[in-house]
Amino acid sequence: MDAILPTHDADDKLHRRRRVRRRCCFACLAVSLLLGVTLLVLFLTVLRVRDPTTRLTSSKVIGFDLGPGPGLQFNITMLLTVDVHNPNRASFSYESGSAELWYRGVLVAVAGVDPGRIPSRGDGDMELTMQVLSGSFGAELPQLAKDMAAGAVPLDASARVPGKVGLLGGVLKLRAVAYSDCHVIFGVPEMEVRSQVCQDHTKL
């Protein structure tokens, strides 16, 4: 006849199995919590994308033509240089973007933004060439003449630049769009920016 194990021996084996299972569950839970905390810290310190800052550093008139007819008619070509500071631990490689120039709610010029790259915690320059025609001002042309005579022209500039944020040395890449909206006071006759206030933000 087969030997029959005492009941207490079978109970001990069952308890041991349960203890091993509990320890495995606790170990898995501890590892999961540790991994979660690590990912949270990583997100808050490295992966959280901060908004860049932009500043119009240079504005040059590289072309100016007066119209032959009566009244205020002109064609101005301007070269704008924008300094962009990237405060993130991630680089930003951007594709072709667009920029718009507004005068008192009227769109007066559009420019393209060439592709480029801004290093992590670094700076980069964007150069924009804008052509401003007097005909773009429409009914606001008389007001423009008054502002120019007063020596200060208020302008609003906006830019939209899509690209990719390279995290962890470029291993992880996220799609992002950088936006910039600036209110600028352009001085006449020095043809330079007197003051500017910009709001920048990034959307993932």
CSV table of C-alpha atoms in Angstrom, one decimal:
chain,number,residue,atom,x,y,z
A,1,MET,CA,0.0,0.0,0.0
A,2,ASP,CA,1.1,3.5,-0.8
A,3,ALA,CA,2.3,5.6,2.2
A,4,ILE,CA,-0.1,8.4,3.2
A,5,LEU,CA,1.5,11.7,4.1
A,6,PRO,CA,0.4,13.1,7.4
A,7,THR,CA,-2.1,16.0,7.0
A,8,HIS,CA,0.2,18.5,8.7
A,9,ASP,CA,3.0,17.8,6.1
A,10,ALA,CA,0.6,18.6,3.2
A,11,ASP,CA,-0.6,21.7,4.9
A,12,ASP,CA,3.0,22.9,5.3
A,13,LYS,CA,3.7,22.4,1.6
A,14,LEU,CA,0.6,24.4,0.8
A,15,HIS,CA,1.5,27.2,3.1
A,16,ARG,CA,5.0,27.3,1.6
A,17,ARG,CA,3.6,27.6,-1.9
A,18,ARG,CA,1.4,30.4,-0.8
A,19,ARG,CA,4.3,32.2,0.9
A,20,VAL,CA,6.3,31.9,-2.3
A,21,ARG,CA,3.4,33.2,-4.4
A,22,ARG,CA,2.9,36.2,-2.0
A,23,ARG,CA,6.6,37.0,-2.2
A,24,CYS,CA,6.6,36.9,-6.0
A,25,CYS,CA,3.5,39.1,-6.0
A,26,PHE,CA,5.1,41.6,-3.6
A,27,ALA,CA,8.3,41.6,-5.6
A,28,CYS,CA,6.4,42.3,-8.9
A,29,LEU,CA,4.4,45.0,-7.2
A,30,ALA,CA,7.6,46.6,-5.8
A,31,VAL,CA,9.3,46.5,-9.2
A,32,SER,CA,6.2,48.0,-10.8
A,33,LEU,CA,6.1,50.8,-8.3
A,34,LEU,CA,9.8,51.5,-8.7
A,35,LEU,CA,9.4,51.6,-12.5
A,36,GLY,CA,6.4,53.9,-12.2
A,37,VAL,CA,8.3,56.3,-9.9
A,38,THR,CA,11.3,56.2,-12.2
A,39,LEU,CA,9.2,57.0,-15.3
A,40,LEU,CA,7.5,59.8,-13.4
A,41,VAL,CA,10.8,61.4,-12.4
A,42,LEU,CA,12.1,61.0,-16.0
A,43,PHE,CA,9.0,62.6,-17.4
A,44,LEU,CA,9.1,65.6,-15.0
A,45,THR,CA,12.8,66.2,-15.4
A,46,VAL,CA,13.7,65.1,-18.9
A,47,LEU,CA,10.7,64.5,-21.0
A,48,ARG,CA,8.6,67.5,-20.0
A,49,VAL,CA,8.9,69.9,-22.9
A,50,ARG,CA,9.3,73.5,-21.9
A,51,ASP,CA,8.3,76.4,-24.1
A,52,PRO,CA,11.1,78.0,-26.2
A,53,THR,CA,11.6,81.8,-26.2
A,54,THR,CA,12.0,83.9,-29.3
A,55,ARG,CA,13.4,87.4,-29.8
A,56,LEU,CA,13.6,89.4,-33.0
A,57,THR,CA,17.2,90.4,-33.0
A,58,SER,CA,17.6,92.1,-36.4
A,59,SER,CA,15.4,93.7,-39.0
A,60,LYS,CA,16.9,95.0,-42.2
A,61,VAL,CA,15.3,96.6,-45.3
A,62,ILE,CA,17.1,94.9,-48.2
A,63,GLY,CA,14.7,96.3,-50.8
A,64,PHE,CA,12.6,99.5,-51.1
A,65,ASP,CA,10.7,100.7,-54.2
A,66,LEU,CA,8.2,103.6,-54.4
A,67,GLY,CA,5.3,103.3,-56.7
A,68,PRO,CA,5.0,105.6,-59.7
A,69,GLY,CA,1.4,106.7,-59.0
A,70,PRO,CA,0.0,109.3,-56.6
A,71,GLY,CA,-0.4,108.5,-52.9
A,72,LEU,CA,1.5,106.1,-50.7
A,73,GLN,CA,2.7,103.2,-52.8
A,74,PHE,CA,5.7,101.1,-51.9
A,75,ASN,CA,7.3,97.7,-52.0
A,76,ILE,CA,9.5,96.8,-49.0
A,77,THR,CA,11.6,93.6,-48.7
A,78,MET,CA,12.7,92.9,-45.2
A,79,LEU,CA,15.2,90.4,-43.7
A,80,LEU,CA,14.2,89.4,-40.2
A,81,THR,CA,16.5,87.4,-37.9
A,82,VAL,CA,14.8,85.7,-34.9
A,83,ASP,CA,16.8,84.2,-32.1
A,84,VAL,CA,15.3,81.0,-30.6
A,85,HIS,CA,16.4,79.7,-27.2
A,86,ASN,CA,15.6,76.0,-26.4
A,87,PRO,CA,15.6,75.4,-22.6
A,88,ASN,CA,14.9,71.7,-22.9
A,89,ARG,CA,17.2,68.7,-22.6
A,90,ALA,CA,15.9,67.7,-26.0
A,91,SER,CA,16.9,69.0,-29.4
A,92,PHE,CA,14.3,70.4,-31.8
A,93,SER,CA,14.5,69.6,-35.5
A,94,TYR,CA,12.0,71.6,-37.3
A,95,GLU,CA,10.5,71.4,-40.8
A,96,SER,CA,9.4,74.1,-43.2
A,97,GLY,CA,7.1,76.5,-41.3
A,98,SER,CA,5.3,79.7,-41.9
A,99,ALA,CA,5.2,83.2,-40.5
A,100,GLU,CA,2.7,86.0,-40.9
A,101,LEU,CA,2.9,89.8,-40.4
A,102,TRP,CA,-0.3,91.7,-39.4
A,103,TYR,CA,-1.0,95.4,-39.2
A,104,ARG,CA,-4.0,96.4,-37.1
A,105,GLY,CA,-5.8,93.1,-37.9
A,106,VAL,CA,-4.8,93.1,-41.6
A,107,LEU,CA,-2.5,90.4,-43.0
A,108,VAL,CA,0.2,92.3,-44.9
A,109,ALA,CA,3.0,89.7,-45.4
A,110,VAL,CA,3.7,86.0,-45.3
A,111,ALA,CA,7.1,84.3,-45.2
A,112,GLY,CA,8.4,80.7,-45.1
A,113,VAL,CA,10.6,79.2,-42.5
A,114,ASP,CA,13.4,77.0,-43.8
A,115,PRO,CA,14.1,73.7,-42.0
A,116,GLY,CA,16.7,73.6,-39.3
A,117,ARG,CA,17.7,72.3,-35.9
A,118,ILE,CA,18.1,73.9,-32.4
A,119,PRO,CA,20.3,71.9,-30.0
A,120,SER,CA,19.2,71.0,-26.5
A,121,ARG,CA,19.6,73.9,-24.1
A,122,GLY,CA,21.0,75.9,-26.9
A,123,ASP,CA,20.2,78.8,-29.3
A,124,GLY,CA,19.5,79.0,-33.0
A,125,ASP,CA,18.7,81.7,-35.6
A,126,MET,CA,15.8,81.8,-38.1
A,127,GLU,CA,16.0,84.1,-41.0
A,128,LEU,CA,12.8,85.2,-42.7
A,129,THR,CA,12.5,87.3,-45.9
A,130,MET,CA,9.2,89.2,-46.1
A,131,GLN,CA,7.8,91.3,-48.9
A,132,VAL,CA,5.4,94.0,-47.8
A,133,LEU,CA,3.3,95.7,-50.4
A,134,SER,CA,1.3,98.9,-49.8
A,135,GLY,CA,-1.7,97.3,-51.5
A,136,SER,CA,-1.8,94.8,-48.7
A,137,PHE,CA,-2.9,97.4,-46.1
A,138,GLY,CA,-6.2,98.1,-47.9
A,139,ALA,CA,-8.3,100.6,-45.9
A,140,GLU,CA,-5.7,100.8,-43.2
A,141,LEU,CA,-3.2,102.6,-45.6
A,142,PRO,CA,-4.1,106.1,-44.4
A,143,GLN,CA,-3.6,105.0,-40.8
A,144,LEU,CA,-0.3,103.5,-41.7
A,145,ALA,CA,0.7,106.9,-43.1
A,146,LYS,CA,-0.2,108.5,-39.8
A,147,ASP,CA,1.7,105.9,-37.8
A,148,MET,CA,4.8,106.4,-40.0
A,149,ALA,CA,4.5,110.2,-39.5
A,150,ALA,CA,4.3,109.6,-35.8
A,151,GLY,CA,7.5,107.5,-35.9
A,152,ALA,CA,6.1,104.2,-34.7
A,153,VAL,CA,4.3,101.4,-36.5
A,154,PRO,CA,2.5,98.6,-34.4
A,155,LEU,CA,2.8,95.1,-35.9
A,156,ASP,CA,1.9,91.6,-34.9
A,157,ALA,CA,3.9,88.6,-36.0
A,158,SER,CA,3.0,85.0,-35.7
A,159,ALA,CA,4.9,81.8,-36.6
A,160,ARG,CA,4.0,78.1,-36.7
A,161,VAL,CA,6.9,75.7,-37.0
A,162,PRO,CA,6.3,71.9,-36.9
A,163,GLY,CA,9.1,69.5,-36.1
A,164,LYS,CA,10.3,66.7,-33.9
A,165,VAL,CA,11.7,66.7,-30.3
A,166,GLY,CA,14.6,64.3,-29.9
A,167,LEU,CA,14.7,62.9,-26.3
A,168,LEU,CA,17.2,60.6,-24.7
A,169,GLY,CA,19.9,61.3,-27.2
A,170,GLY,CA,17.5,61.0,-30.1
A,171,VAL,CA,16.3,57.5,-29.2
A,172,LEU,CA,12.8,58.8,-28.6
A,173,LYS,CA,11.3,61.3,-31.0
A,174,LEU,CA,8.0,63.1,-30.5
A,175,ARG,CA,6.1,65.3,-33.0
A,176,ALA,CA,5.8,68.9,-31.8
A,177,VAL,CA,4.6,72.2,-33.1
A,178,ALA,CA,6.2,75.5,-31.9
A,179,TYR,CA,4.1,78.6,-31.9
A,180,SER,CA,5.2,82.2,-31.4
A,181,ASP,CA,3.1,85.4,-31.3
A,182,CYS,CA,4.8,88.8,-31.0
A,183,HIS,CA,3.6,92.4,-30.7
A,184,VAL,CA,6.3,94.6,-32.2
A,185,ILE,CA,6.7,98.4,-32.4
A,186,PHE,CA,8.7,99.3,-35.5
A,187,GLY,CA,10.5,102.6,-35.4
A,188,VAL,CA,10.5,105.1,-38.2
A,189,PRO,CA,12.8,106.5,-39.7
A,190,GLU,CA,15.5,104.2,-38.1
A,191,MET,CA,13.7,101.2,-39.5
A,192,GLU,CA,14.4,99.1,-36.4
A,193,VAL,CA,12.4,97.3,-33.7
A,194,ARG,CA,11.9,99.5,-30.7
A,195,SER,CA,10.1,97.1,-28.5
A,196,GLN,CA,8.6,93.6,-28.6
A,197,VAL,CA,6.5,91.3,-26.4
A,198,CYS,CA,6.4,87.6,-27.4
A,199,GLN,CA,4.4,84.6,-26.2
A,200,ASP,CA,5.7,81.2,-27.1
A,201,HIS,CA,4.4,77.7,-26.6
A,202,THR,CA,4.8,74.2,-27.8
A,203,LYS,CA,2.2,71.5,-28.5
A,204,LEU,CA,3.1,67.8,-28.6
